[in-house]
CSV table of C-alpha atoms in Angstrom, one decimal:
chain,number,residue,atom,x,y,z
S,23,UNK,CA,80.1,98.2,99.9
S,24,UNK,CA,82.8,97.0,102.3
S,25,UNK,CA,84.7,99.3,104.4
S,26,UNK,CA,87.5,99.1,107.0
S,27,UNK,CA,88.1,101.4,109.9
S,28,UNK,CA,91.2,101.6,111.9
S,29,UNK,CA,90.8,103.5,115.2
S,30,UNK,CA,94.3,104.8,115.7
S,31,UNK,CA,96.3,106.8,113.2
S,32,UNK,CA,99.5,106.9,115.2
S,33,UNK,CA,100.5,104.9,118.2
S,34,UNK,CA,103.6,105.5,120.3
S,35,UNK,CA,105.0,103.0,122.6
S,36,UNK,CA,108.1,102.2,124.6
S,37,UNK,CA,109.8,98.8,124.1
S,38,UNK,CA,108.1,95.9,126.0
S,39,UNK,CA,104.8,97.7,126.0
S,40,UNK,CA,101.7,95.8,124.8
S,41,UNK,CA,100.1,96.6,121.7
S,42,UNK,CA,96.5,96.4,120.5
S,43,UNK,CA,95.4,98.0,117.2
S,44,UNK,CA,91.8,98.3,116.5
S,45,UNK,CA,90.1,97.2,113.2
S,46,UNK,CA,86.5,97.2,112.5
S,47,UNK,CA,84.8,96.2,109.1
S,48,UNK,CA,81.5,96.6,107.6
S,49,UNK,CA,80.1,93.8,105.4
S,50,UNK,CA,77.2,91.5,106.2
S,51,UNK,CA,78.5,88.3,104.6
S,52,UNK,CA,81.4,86.0,105.1
S,53,UNK,CA,84.7,87.7,105.1
S,54,UNK,CA,88.5,87.0,104.9
S,55,UNK,CA,90.5,89.3,107.2
S,56,UNK,CA,94.1,90.2,107.0
S,57,UNK,CA,96.8,92.4,108.7
S,58,UNK,CA,99.7,93.8,106.6
S,59,UNK,CA,102.8,95.5,107.7
S,60,UNK,CA,104.9,97.8,105.9
S,61,UNK,CA,108.4,98.6,107.4
S,62,UNK,CA,110.0,101.8,106.5
S,63,UNK,CA,111.3,101.6,102.9
S,64,UNK,CA,110.0,98.2,102.3
S,65,UNK,CA,106.9,96.7,100.5
S,66,UNK,CA,103.8,95.3,102.2
S,67,UNK,CA,104.0,92.0,103.8
S,68,UNK,CA,101.4,89.8,105.3
S,69,UNK,CA,101.5,89.6,109.1
S,70,UNK,CA,98.5,87.2,109.6
S,71,UNK,CA,95.2,86.2,108.0
S,72,UNK,CA,91.8,84.7,109.1
S,73,UNK,CA,89.7,82.7,106.8
S,74,UNK,CA,87.7,80.5,109.1
S,75,UNK,CA,87.9,78.2,112.3
S,76,UNK,CA,89.6,79.4,115.3
S,77,UNK,CA,89.1,83.2,115.7
S,78,UNK,CA,92.4,83.7,117.3
S,79,UNK,CA,95.1,83.7,114.7
S,80,UNK,CA,98.8,83.8,115.1
S,81,UNK,CA,101.1,85.5,112.7
S,82,UNK,CA,104.8,86.2,112.3
S,83,UNK,CA,106.9,88.0,114.8
S,84,UNK,CA,104.7,87.2,117.8
S,85,UNK,CA,101.6,89.0,116.5
S,86,UNK,CA,98.1,87.6,116.9
S,87,UNK,CA,94.7,88.9,116.1
S,88,UNK,CA,91.2,88.0,117.3
S,89,UNK,CA,88.2,87.8,115.1
S,90,UNK,CA,85.0,88.8,116.9
S,91,UNK,CA,82.2,88.2,114.5
S,92,UNK,CA,79.5,90.1,116.7
S,93,UNK,CA,81.5,93.1,116.9
S,94,UNK,CA,82.7,93.0,113.2
S,95,UNK,CA,86.3,93.5,114.6
S,96,UNK,CA,89.7,92.0,114.0
S,97,UNK,CA,92.1,93.6,116.5
S,98,UNK,CA,95.8,93.1,116.3
S,99,UNK,CA,97.8,92.3,119.4
S,100,UNK,CA,101.3,91.8,120.6
S,101,UNK,CA,102.3,91.3,124.3
S,102,UNK,CA,105.7,93.0,124.1
S,103,UNK,CA,106.7,95.3,121.3
S,104,UNK,CA,110.3,95.8,120.1
S,105,UNK,CA,111.9,98.8,118.5
S,106,UNK,CA,111.9,96.8,115.2
S,107,UNK,CA,108.1,96.7,115.1
S,108,UNK,CA,108.1,100.4,114.1
S,109,UNK,CA,106.0,100.4,110.9
S,110,UNK,CA,102.8,101.1,109.4
S,111,UNK,CA,99.9,98.5,109.9
S,112,UNK,CA,97.0,97.8,107.6
S,113,UNK,CA,93.9,95.9,108.3
S,114,UNK,CA,92.1,94.6,105.2
S,115,UNK,CA,89.0,92.6,104.4
S,116,UNK,CA,87.6,90.8,101.4
S,117,UNK,CA,84.3,89.2,100.8
S,118,UNK,CA,84.4,85.4,100.7
S,119,UNK,CA,83.6,85.1,96.9
S,120,UNK,CA,85.3,85.3,93.7
S,121,UNK,CA,85.9,88.6,91.8
S,122,UNK,CA,86.5,90.7,94.9
S,123,UNK,CA,89.3,92.8,96.0
S,124,UNK,CA,91.0,93.4,99.4
S,125,UNK,CA,89.7,96.8,101.0
S,126,UNK,CA,92.1,98.3,103.3
S,127,UNK,CA,91.9,100.6,106.2
S,128,UNK,CA,93.8,103.9,106.3
S,129,UNK,CA,96.6,102.3,108.2
S,130,UNK,CA,98.2,102.9,111.8
S,131,UNK,CA,101.7,104.1,112.1
S,132,UNK,CA,103.4,102.6,115.1
S,133,UNK,CA,106.5,104.2,116.7
S,134,UNK,CA,108.4,102.1,119.3
S,135,UNK,CA,111.1,104.0,121.3
S,136,UNK,CA,113.9,101.9,122.9
O,7,UNK,CA,107.7,82.2,96.4
O,8,UNK,CA,105.3,84.3,94.5
O,9,UNK,CA,106.9,87.3,92.8
O,10,UNK,CA,105.2,90.4,91.7
O,11,UNK,CA,107.5,92.8,89.8
O,12,UNK,CA,106.8,96.4,88.9
O,13,UNK,CA,108.7,98.0,85.9
O,14,UNK,CA,110.1,101.1,87.8
O,15,UNK,CA,110.7,101.9,91.4
O,16,UNK,CA,110.8,105.7,90.7
O,17,UNK,CA,109.2,107.6,87.8
O,18,UNK,CA,109.0,111.3,87.2
O,19,UNK,CA,106.7,112.5,84.5
O,20,UNK,CA,105.2,115.8,83.3
O,21,UNK,CA,101.7,116.9,83.5
O,22,UNK,CA,99.8,115.7,80.4
O,23,UNK,CA,102.1,112.9,79.7
O,24,UNK,CA,100.6,109.3,79.1
O,25,UNK,CA,102.1,107.1,81.8
O,26,UNK,CA,102.4,103.3,81.7
O,27,UNK,CA,103.0,101.3,84.9
O,28,UNK,CA,103.7,97.6,84.3
O,29,UNK,CA,103.1,94.7,86.7
O,30,UNK,CA,104.2,91.1,86.1
O,31,UNK,CA,103.5,88.1,88.3
O,32,UNK,CA,105.1,84.7,87.9
O,33,UNK,CA,102.5,82.4,89.8
O,34,UNK,CA,99.8,82.1,87.0
O,35,UNK,CA,97.3,84.0,89.3
O,36,UNK,CA,94.0,84.8,87.9
O,37,UNK,CA,93.5,88.0,89.9
O,38,UNK,CA,95.5,91.3,89.6
O,39,UNK,CA,95.2,94.6,91.4
O,40,UNK,CA,96.3,98.1,91.2
O,41,UNK,CA,96.1,100.3,94.3
O,42,UNK,CA,97.6,103.8,95.0
O,43,UNK,CA,99.0,104.5,98.5
O,44,UNK,CA,98.8,108.0,100.0
O,45,UNK,CA,99.9,109.0,103.6
O,46,UNK,CA,96.7,108.9,105.8
O,47,UNK,CA,94.5,107.4,103.1
O,48,UNK,CA,95.9,103.9,103.2
O,49,UNK,CA,95.7,101.8,100.1
O,50,UNK,CA,92.8,102.6,97.7
O,51,UNK,CA,91.9,100.3,94.8
O,52,UNK,CA,91.9,101.7,91.3
O,53,UNK,CA,91.2,98.7,89.2
O,54,UNK,CA,91.4,95.0,89.1
O,55,UNK,CA,91.2,92.1,86.9
O,56,UNK,CA,90.0,88.6,87.5
O,57,UNK,CA,90.8,87.2,84.0
O,58,UNK,CA,92.6,88.2,80.9
O,59,UNK,CA,90.9,91.0,79.2
O,60,UNK,CA,88.6,91.5,82.1
O,61,UNK,CA,88.6,94.5,84.2
O,62,UNK,CA,86.6,95.9,87.0
O,63,UNK,CA,86.6,99.4,88.5
O,64,UNK,CA,87.7,100.0,92.0
O,65,UNK,CA,87.0,102.8,94.3
O,66,UNK,CA,89.1,105.5,92.4
O,67,UNK,CA,89.2,104.6,88.7
O,68,UNK,CA,88.7,108.3,87.4
O,69,UNK,CA,91.9,109.3,85.3
O,70,UNK,CA,93.2,105.7,85.0
O,71,UNK,CA,92.6,102.7,82.7
O,72,UNK,CA,94.0,99.3,82.6
O,73,UNK,CA,95.0,96.6,80.2
O,74,UNK,CA,95.4,92.8,80.7
O,75,UNK,CA,96.3,91.1,77.5
O,76,UNK,CA,98.2,88.2,79.1
O,77,UNK,CA,97.5,86.6,82.3
O,78,UNK,CA,100.9,87.5,83.9
O,79,UNK,CA,100.9,91.2,83.0
O,80,UNK,CA,98.6,94.0,84.2
O,81,UNK,CA,99.3,97.4,83.2
O,82,UNK,CA,98.0,100.7,84.6
O,83,UNK,CA,97.7,103.7,82.2
O,84,UNK,CA,97.3,107.4,83.1
O,85,UNK,CA,96.0,108.9,80.0
O,86,UNK,CA,97.1,112.4,80.9
O,87,UNK,CA,99.0,112.6,84.0
O,88,UNK,CA,98.1,115.2,86.5
O,89,UNK,CA,99.9,116.4,89.7
O,90,UNK,CA,97.1,114.9,91.8
O,91,UNK,CA,98.2,111.5,90.6
O,92,UNK,CA,101.6,111.8,92.4
O,93,UNK,CA,101.5,108.8,94.5
O,94,UNK,CA,102.8,105.4,95.3
O,95,UNK,CA,101.2,102.7,93.1
O,96,UNK,CA,101.1,99.2,94.2
O,97,UNK,CA,100.3,96.0,92.0
O,98,UNK,CA,99.2,92.7,93.7
O,99,UNK,CA,98.1,89.4,92.5
O,100,UNK,CA,96.1,86.6,93.9
O,101,UNK,CA,95.5,83.0,93.2
O,102,UNK,CA,92.8,80.6,94.5
O,103,UNK,CA,93.2,81.7,98.1
O,104,UNK,CA,92.3,85.2,99.1
O,105,UNK,CA,95.8,86.3,100.0
O,106,UNK,CA,97.2,89.0,97.9
O,107,UNK,CA,100.8,89.3,97.1
O,108,UNK,CA,102.1,92.8,96.5
O,109,UNK,CA,105.0,94.2,94.3
O,110,UNK,CA,107.6,96.8,95.6
O,111,UNK,CA,105.7,99.8,94.3
O,112,UNK,CA,106.4,102.5,91.9
O,113,UNK,CA,106.7,106.1,93.3
O,114,UNK,CA,105.4,108.4,90.6
O,115,UNK,CA,105.9,112.1,90.7
O,116,UNK,CA,104.1,114.2,88.3
O,117,UNK,CA,105.4,117.6,87.8
């Protein structure tokens, strides 16, 4: 069975600091990888996704993630966070086959102070 | 834009009641999903459906059932609500790609 592990439960940063949120998954086959974000009081939104090709993917709001197949990792990065990035971030994975569902990590809460 | 709507944003029910949560998507998607979201536990998959009248158990199906009579509608049923089912319930749909689109959620409180 697939599983997703997010290393940090709560991250606290000052504005302009760099961000890296860790995500590892366990699955032996081909996967599709996602990062979702949930701002306070809002519903889940897709931040970025990886299906194939260039392992460095760029998403909205200056976020990027790198897929490292050998490490089963898909870490999220942003060079300089803003107060408005305060949110909960979820890493998710699905096997690249029909009839499967997204499996989520437990989430990382990011708090950015101005 | 894909739109996934859920029948209620907030719901309060009593222990033992039968509860129906409805989800509708407008993009003719084959796949639909129900998750519950709890602090510190992330999103956990309850049930999903890849076609009308088809259903698959997710990671935590106990105490829940689902119904998919029409392609656009996927219902989650709590046969006899219990306090440990107090949670945020999220519905999602997915088409040919693997990207899932989420509804706004239903915050259910069982007292």
